[in-house]
Amino acid sequence: MQFPHGGRPPRSVLTISFLGCGRAGRVLGHLWHRGGVFRIGQVLTRSPDSAADAVRSIGGGTALDSPAGLGPADVFLLATPDRHIADAAAFLSGSRAIAFHLGGALASALLRETGLEGPVASIHPLHSFGDFTQSVRNFDGTWCACEGDDAALEVLQPAFGAIGGRTFTIDADRKLAYHAAGVMVSNYLNALTAAGIDAYGLAGIDRGTASALIAPLLRNTVENIVDHGPGAALTGPIARGDWQLVEAELATLRDLDPALAEIYRVMGARTLELAGTRDDLDPDDRARLGAILGIGP
């Protein structure tokens, strides 16, 4: 068996049980089960039906009907939404097993506060867990932010590495800023794309056609950003100082849809700041753009 990115399996096959098992938990469990990284133990979720469904997705393990049936394991993964992590951890009060959660905004210390006595950690995969099959196929190469006790990370980092994860450590006190960054580049991209589709609608273009139009545009833009960085990859009217066009577009949007106009203005102001990192924007054009977009010199 080969382990990409230098990952190696834990020294011995440990048993992992799941408290909560949504999309991320099912993908991770499936990959660990398939690779023989962990032995899948028990799965406890909000209902017996969802637990059984999670076990089917993972390919192994035992679905529980209630917390009363929860037995010992070497590792416990709390794969619940962030707001339910503390409640799930309460079922493990006094446990000396390794326990970790996947929350990007919460520190592992939360688990210690709920009464767990073993090593704790948090590991947040920077991956959009949407479609199960696609996530299983694409997880290889995913960066995973880690923090917590050394005794937990000594087991968990190799386990993530064994399924293609690329682990790095993060300061627990700065997780909110870290998570906010991911929200902006991932979730907010969805909202911005939806706003663009709405703007195409103002031009008389139906949503199906608009979605087809933006697909190559999004792919090319993201590839250029990844390859060259946000500033160097920037194109469009603000990058070339075309304040007349920006002024006309903003006025049109204000007439047709003031909410979209405000998105255009706010994002335009941020884009102008980005364009300012380059040396090819005329200072006079920059000043005019700033006045149009409502920012100072």
XYZ file of N, CA and C in Angstrom, residues 192-201 210:
33
model
N -21.174 35.425 -4.462
C -20.783 36.381 -5.492
C -21.156 35.864 -6.878
N -20.992 34.563 -7.081
C -21.384 33.964 -8.358
C -22.890 34.085 -8.569
N -23.671 33.844 -7.520
C -25.126 33.980 -7.620
C -25.511 35.416 -7.956
N -24.802 36.390 -7.379
C -25.070 37.791 -7.699
C -24.767 38.078 -9.167
N -23.688 37.480 -9.675
C -23.361 37.656 -11.093
C -24.437 37.083 -11.996
N -24.978 35.918 -11.623
C -26.062 35.309 -12.403
C -27.300 36.220 -12.386
N -27.579 36.807 -11.223
C -28.698 37.747 -11.134
C -28.472 38.952 -12.045
N -27.235 39.431 -12.102
C -26.933 40.574 -12.967
C -27.094 40.211 -14.438
N -26.719 38.982 -14.809
C -26.976 38.533 -16.178
C -28.475 38.543 -16.466
N -29.271 38.224 -15.431
C -30.718 38.265 -15.601
C -31.218 39.657 -15.935
N -26.851 31.759 -18.288
C -25.865 32.478 -17.472
C -24.908 31.505 -16.794
